Short mmCIF file of C-alpha atoms in Angstrom, two decimals:
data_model
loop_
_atom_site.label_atom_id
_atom_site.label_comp_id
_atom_site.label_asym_id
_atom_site.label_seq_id
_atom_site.Cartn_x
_atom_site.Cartn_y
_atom_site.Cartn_z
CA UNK A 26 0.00 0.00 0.00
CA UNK A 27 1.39 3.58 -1.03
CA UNK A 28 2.94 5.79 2.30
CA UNK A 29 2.37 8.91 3.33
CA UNK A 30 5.73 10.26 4.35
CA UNK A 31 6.03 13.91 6.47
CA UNK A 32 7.96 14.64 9.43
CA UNK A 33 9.37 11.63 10.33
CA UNK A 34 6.61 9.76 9.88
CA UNK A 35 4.75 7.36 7.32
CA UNK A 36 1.34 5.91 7.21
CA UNK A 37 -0.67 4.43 4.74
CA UNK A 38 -2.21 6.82 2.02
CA UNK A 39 -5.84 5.37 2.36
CA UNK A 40 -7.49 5.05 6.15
CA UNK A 41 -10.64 4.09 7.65
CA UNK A 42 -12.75 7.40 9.21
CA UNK A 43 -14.73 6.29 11.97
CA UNK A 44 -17.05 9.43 12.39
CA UNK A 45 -20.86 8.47 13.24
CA UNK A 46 -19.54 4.72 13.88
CA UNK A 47 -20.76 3.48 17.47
CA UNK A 48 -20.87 0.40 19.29
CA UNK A 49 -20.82 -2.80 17.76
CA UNK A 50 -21.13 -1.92 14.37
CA UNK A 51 -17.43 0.67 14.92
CA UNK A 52 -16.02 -2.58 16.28
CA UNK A 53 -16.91 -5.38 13.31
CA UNK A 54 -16.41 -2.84 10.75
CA UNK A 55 -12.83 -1.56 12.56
CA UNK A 56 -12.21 -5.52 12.86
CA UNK A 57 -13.46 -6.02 8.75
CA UNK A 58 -10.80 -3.30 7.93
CA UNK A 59 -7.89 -4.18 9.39
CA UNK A 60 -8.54 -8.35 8.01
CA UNK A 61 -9.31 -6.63 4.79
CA UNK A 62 -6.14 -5.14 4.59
CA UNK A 63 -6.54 -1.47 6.18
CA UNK A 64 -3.73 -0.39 8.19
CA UNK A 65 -4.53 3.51 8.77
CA UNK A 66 -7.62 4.04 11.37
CA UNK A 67 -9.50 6.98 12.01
CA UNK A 68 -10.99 8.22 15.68
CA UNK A 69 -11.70 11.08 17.91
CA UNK A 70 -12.47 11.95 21.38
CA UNK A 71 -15.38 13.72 20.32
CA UNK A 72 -16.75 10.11 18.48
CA UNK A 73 -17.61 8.63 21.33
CA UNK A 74 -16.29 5.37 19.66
CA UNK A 75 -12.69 4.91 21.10
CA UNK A 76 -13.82 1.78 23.46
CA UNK A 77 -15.11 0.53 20.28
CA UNK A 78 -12.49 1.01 17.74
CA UNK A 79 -9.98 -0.65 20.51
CA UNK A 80 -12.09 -3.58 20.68
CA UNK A 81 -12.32 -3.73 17.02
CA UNK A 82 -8.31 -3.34 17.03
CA UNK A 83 -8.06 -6.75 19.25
CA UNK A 84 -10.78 -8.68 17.51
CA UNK A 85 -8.56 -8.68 14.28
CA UNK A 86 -5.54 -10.50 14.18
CA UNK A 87 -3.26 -7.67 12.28
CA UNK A 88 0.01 -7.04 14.91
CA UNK A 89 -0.67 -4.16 17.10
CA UNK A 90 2.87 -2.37 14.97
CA UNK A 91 1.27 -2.51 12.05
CA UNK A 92 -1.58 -0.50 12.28
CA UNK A 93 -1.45 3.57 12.44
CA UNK A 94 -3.85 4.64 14.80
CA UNK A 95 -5.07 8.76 15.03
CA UNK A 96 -7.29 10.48 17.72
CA UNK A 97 -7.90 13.54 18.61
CA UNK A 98 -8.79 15.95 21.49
CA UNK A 99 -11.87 17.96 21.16
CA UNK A 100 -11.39 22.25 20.93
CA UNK A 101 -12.54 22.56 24.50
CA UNK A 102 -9.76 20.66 25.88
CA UNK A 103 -6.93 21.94 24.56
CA UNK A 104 -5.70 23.91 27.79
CA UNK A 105 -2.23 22.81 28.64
CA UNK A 106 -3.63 20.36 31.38
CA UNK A 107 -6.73 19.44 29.78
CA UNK A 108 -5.09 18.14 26.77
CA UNK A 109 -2.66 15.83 28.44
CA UNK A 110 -5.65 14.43 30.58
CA UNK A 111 -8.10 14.20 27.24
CA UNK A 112 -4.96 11.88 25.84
CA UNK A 113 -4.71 10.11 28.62
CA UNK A 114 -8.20 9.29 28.62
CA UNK A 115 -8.27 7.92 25.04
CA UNK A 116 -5.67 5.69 25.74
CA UNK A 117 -7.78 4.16 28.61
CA UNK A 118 -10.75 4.13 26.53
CA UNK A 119 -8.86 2.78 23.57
CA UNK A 120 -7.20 0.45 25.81
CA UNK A 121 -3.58 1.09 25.02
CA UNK A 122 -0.44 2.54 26.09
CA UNK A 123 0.08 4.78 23.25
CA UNK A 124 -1.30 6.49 19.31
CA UNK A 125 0.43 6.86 16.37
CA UNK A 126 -0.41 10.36 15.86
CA UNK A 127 -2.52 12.84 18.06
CA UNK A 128 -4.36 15.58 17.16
CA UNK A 129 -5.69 19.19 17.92
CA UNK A 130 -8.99 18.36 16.57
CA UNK A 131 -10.46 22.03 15.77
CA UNK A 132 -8.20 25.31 16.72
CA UNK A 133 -9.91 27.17 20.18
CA UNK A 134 -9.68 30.84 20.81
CA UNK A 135 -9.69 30.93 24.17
CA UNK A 136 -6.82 29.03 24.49
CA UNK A 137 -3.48 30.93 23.42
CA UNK A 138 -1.75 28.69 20.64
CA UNK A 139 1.22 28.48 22.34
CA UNK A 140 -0.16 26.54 25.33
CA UNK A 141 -2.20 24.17 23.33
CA UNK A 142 0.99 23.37 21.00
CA UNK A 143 3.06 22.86 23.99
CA UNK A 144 0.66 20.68 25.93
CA UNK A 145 0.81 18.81 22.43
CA UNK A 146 4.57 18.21 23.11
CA UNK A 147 4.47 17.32 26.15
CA UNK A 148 2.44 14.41 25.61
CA UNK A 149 4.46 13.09 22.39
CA UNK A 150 7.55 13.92 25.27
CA UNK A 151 5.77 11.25 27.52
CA UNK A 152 5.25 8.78 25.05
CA UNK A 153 1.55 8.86 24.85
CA UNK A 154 1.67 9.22 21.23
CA UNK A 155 5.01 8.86 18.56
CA UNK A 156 3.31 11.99 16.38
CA UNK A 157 1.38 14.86 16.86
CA UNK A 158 -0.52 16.98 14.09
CA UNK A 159 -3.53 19.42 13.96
CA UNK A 160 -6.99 19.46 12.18
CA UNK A 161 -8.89 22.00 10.59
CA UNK A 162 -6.10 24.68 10.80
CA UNK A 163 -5.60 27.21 8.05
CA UNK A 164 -2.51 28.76 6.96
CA UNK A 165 -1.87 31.48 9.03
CA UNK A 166 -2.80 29.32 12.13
CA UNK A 167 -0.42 26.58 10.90
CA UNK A 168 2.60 28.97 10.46
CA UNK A 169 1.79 29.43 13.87
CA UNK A 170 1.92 26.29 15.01
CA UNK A 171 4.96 25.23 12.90
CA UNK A 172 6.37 28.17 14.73
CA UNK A 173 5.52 26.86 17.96
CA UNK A 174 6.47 23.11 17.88
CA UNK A 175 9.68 21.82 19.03
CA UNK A 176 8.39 18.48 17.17
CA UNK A 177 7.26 18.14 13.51
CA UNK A 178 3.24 18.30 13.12
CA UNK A 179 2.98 15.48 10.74
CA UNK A 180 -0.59 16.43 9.55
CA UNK A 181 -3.50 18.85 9.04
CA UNK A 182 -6.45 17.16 8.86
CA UNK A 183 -8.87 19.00 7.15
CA UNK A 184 -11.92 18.70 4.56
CA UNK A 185 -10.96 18.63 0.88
CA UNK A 186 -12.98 16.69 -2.11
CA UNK A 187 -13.08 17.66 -5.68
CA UNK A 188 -15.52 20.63 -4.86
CA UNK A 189 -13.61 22.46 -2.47
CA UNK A 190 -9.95 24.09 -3.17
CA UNK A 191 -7.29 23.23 -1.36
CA UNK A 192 -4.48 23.85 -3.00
CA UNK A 193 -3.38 27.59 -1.29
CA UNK A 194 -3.67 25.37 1.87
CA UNK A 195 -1.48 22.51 0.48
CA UNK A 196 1.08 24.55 -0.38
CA UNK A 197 1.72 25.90 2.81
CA UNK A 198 1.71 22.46 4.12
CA UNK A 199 3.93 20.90 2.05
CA UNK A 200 6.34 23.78 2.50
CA UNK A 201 6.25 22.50 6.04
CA UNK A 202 6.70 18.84 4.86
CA UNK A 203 2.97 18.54 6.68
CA UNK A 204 0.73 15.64 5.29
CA UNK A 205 -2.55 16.75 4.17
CA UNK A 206 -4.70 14.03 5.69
CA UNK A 207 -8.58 14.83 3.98
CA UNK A 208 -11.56 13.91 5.52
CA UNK A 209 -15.11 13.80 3.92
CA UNK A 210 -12.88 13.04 0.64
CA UNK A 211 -16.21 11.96 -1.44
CA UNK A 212 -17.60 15.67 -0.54
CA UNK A 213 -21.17 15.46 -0.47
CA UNK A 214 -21.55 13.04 -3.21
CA UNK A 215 -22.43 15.68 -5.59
CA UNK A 216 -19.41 15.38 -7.76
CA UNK A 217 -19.64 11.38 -8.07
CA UNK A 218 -22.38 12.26 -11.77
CA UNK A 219 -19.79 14.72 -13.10
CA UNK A 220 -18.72 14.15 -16.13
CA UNK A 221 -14.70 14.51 -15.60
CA UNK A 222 -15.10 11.69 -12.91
CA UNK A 223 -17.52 9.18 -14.30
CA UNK A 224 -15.63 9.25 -17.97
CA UNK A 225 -12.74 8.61 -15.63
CA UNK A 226 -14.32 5.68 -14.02
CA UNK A 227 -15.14 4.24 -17.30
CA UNK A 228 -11.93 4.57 -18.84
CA UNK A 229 -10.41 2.67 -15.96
CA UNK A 230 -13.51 0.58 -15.08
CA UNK A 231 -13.47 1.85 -11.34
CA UNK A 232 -16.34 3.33 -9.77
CA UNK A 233 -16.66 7.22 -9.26
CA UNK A 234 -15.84 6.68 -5.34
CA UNK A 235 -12.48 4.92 -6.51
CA UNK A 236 -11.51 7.43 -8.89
CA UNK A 237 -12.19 10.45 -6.46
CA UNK A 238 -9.76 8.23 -3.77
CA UNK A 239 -7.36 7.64 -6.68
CA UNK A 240 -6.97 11.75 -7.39
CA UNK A 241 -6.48 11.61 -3.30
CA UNK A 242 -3.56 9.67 -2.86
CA UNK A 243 -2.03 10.66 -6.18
CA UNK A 244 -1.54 14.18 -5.24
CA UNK A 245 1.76 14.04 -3.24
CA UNK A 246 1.99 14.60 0.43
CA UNK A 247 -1.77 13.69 0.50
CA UNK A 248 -3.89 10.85 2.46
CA UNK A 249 -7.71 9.98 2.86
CA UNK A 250 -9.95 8.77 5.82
CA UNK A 251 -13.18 7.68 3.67
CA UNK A 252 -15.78 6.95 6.35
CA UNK A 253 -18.27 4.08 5.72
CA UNK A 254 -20.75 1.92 7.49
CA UNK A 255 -21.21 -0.53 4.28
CA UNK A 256 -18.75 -3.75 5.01
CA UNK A 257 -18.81 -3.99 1.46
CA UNK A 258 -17.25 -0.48 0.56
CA UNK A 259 -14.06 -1.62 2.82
CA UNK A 260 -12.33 -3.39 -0.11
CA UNK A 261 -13.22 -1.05 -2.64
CA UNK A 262 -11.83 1.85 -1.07
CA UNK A 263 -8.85 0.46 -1.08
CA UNK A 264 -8.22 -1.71 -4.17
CA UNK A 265 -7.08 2.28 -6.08
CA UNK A 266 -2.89 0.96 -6.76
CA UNK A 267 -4.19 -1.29 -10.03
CA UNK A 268 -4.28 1.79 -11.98
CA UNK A 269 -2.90 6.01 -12.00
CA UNK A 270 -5.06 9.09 -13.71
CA UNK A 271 -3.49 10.25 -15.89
CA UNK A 272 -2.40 14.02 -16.13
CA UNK A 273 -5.17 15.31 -18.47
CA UNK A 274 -7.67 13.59 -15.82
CA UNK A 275 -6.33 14.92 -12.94
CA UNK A 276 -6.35 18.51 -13.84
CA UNK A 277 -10.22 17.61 -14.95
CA UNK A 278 -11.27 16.42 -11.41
CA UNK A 279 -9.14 19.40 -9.97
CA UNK A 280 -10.86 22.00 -11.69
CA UNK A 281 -14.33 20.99 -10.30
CA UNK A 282 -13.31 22.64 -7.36
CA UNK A 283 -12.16 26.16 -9.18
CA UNK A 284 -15.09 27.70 -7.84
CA UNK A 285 -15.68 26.16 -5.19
CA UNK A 286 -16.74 27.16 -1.11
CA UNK A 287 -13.60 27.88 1.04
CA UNK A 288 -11.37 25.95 3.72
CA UNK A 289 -13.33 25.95 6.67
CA UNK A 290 -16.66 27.22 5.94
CA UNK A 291 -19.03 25.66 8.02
CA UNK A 292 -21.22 27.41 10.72
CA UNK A 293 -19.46 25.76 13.34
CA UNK A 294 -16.08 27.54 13.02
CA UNK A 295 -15.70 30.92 14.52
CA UNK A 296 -14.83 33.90 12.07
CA UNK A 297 -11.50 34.30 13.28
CA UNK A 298 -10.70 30.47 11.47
CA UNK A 299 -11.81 31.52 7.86
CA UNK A 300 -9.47 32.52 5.17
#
């Protein structure tokens, strides 16, 4: 499986997202992955599915050092002790001694940068995790950060699918030698009927889904964390490495998102987090 290499560290280019997973059903399907031949999973404090995703993690047989495994604390814990007690409390619910990578999961401004990036150190310093990163940053906040860090941030986890433009963003990022890690990579669905994706699919005789994952990983420095509650989707989102878009293609799917909505506009994030 292609790796995702930035800041020391590599992971695999195509992971499982685990948002709106709970229970039983975050366990099997966690479980389905990793037998299936995932190695890159997907959680969050704020998913209330940690417990679940650990016990999916035992119920498979794939070695504990093969798998890359991502959380992430919440915005309203990011205070220098609240962070290092949100990590330790994934770990327990995970049921584990340590992540692969931790995450800021959403920028807070109440809490000085500084404190939040340090409190981020501090618990890569005490082994908790080997990586640390940040989601749903934007440039200037990342410079920040970068700034800030006495350790690489390996990632930015952020939205980006064919509709929305990334690229000032990726830039920046890879400047930084910072994966872009892209969640909700299939948008909205809306883009999976256009034409520069579906003539795609037939030319390679993928689906749409596959070909949007394929422009994904084939954009350097960039990873995806497709989210699905379908057992049946598991092998197809990762059976992209039979085949590459070509140039012509690429540039198609990439200027569906020309005019698209910008990084980070959603109601939830405050003003001061818009570009």
């Amino acid at each position: 499986m292609h790796l995702v290499k930035a800041g020391g560290a590599e992971f695999p280019a195509i992971g499982l997202g685990t948002y709106t997973l709970k229970g039983d059903q975050c366990r099997d399907l966690v479980a389905h992955a990793l037998d299936v031949g995932y190695r890159h999973i997907d959680t969050a404090a704020l998913y209330d599915n940690e417990a679940a995703v650990g016990e999916g993690l035992r119920a498979s047989a794939t070695p504990r050092d093969d798998i890359f495994l991502t959380t992430k604390v919440w915005y309203t814990e990011i205070g220098a002790r609240a962070l290092e007690a949100s990590a330790e409390a994934s770990l327990k619910r995970l049921g584990l001694d340590h992540v692969d990578l931790l995450l800021i999961h959403w920028p807070n401004p109440e809490v000085p940068l500084a404190e939040s990036i340090g409190a981020l150190n501090r618990v890569r310093e005490r082994g908790l995790t080997r990586h640390i990163g940040v989601s749903n940053f934007t440039r200037p906040l990342l410079e920040q950060a970068v700034a800030l860090s006495a350790a690489p941030l390996v990632c930015n986890q952020a939205e980006y699918h064919p509709q929305l433009n990334q690229s000032a963003l990726l830039a920046t990022m890879r400047k930084h030698d910072i994966a872009f890690v892209s969640h909700s990579p299939l948008g909205r669905g809306e883009t999976l009927s256009s034409p520069a994706i579906t003539d795609a699919a037939r030319t390679h005789g993928k689906t749409p889904g596959q070909i949007i994952l394929r422009w994904h990983i084939q954009q350097p420095g960039v990873a995806a964390i497709p989210r699905t509650a379908n057992p049946a989707r598991l092998p197809e989102n990762i059976d992209l490495f039979d085949f590459a878009l070509s140039d012509a293609e690429m540039a198609a799917i990439s200027a569906l998102g020309s005019a698209g909505r910008r990084f980070c506009d959603y109601a939830f994030a405050p003003e001061w987090d818009r570009n």
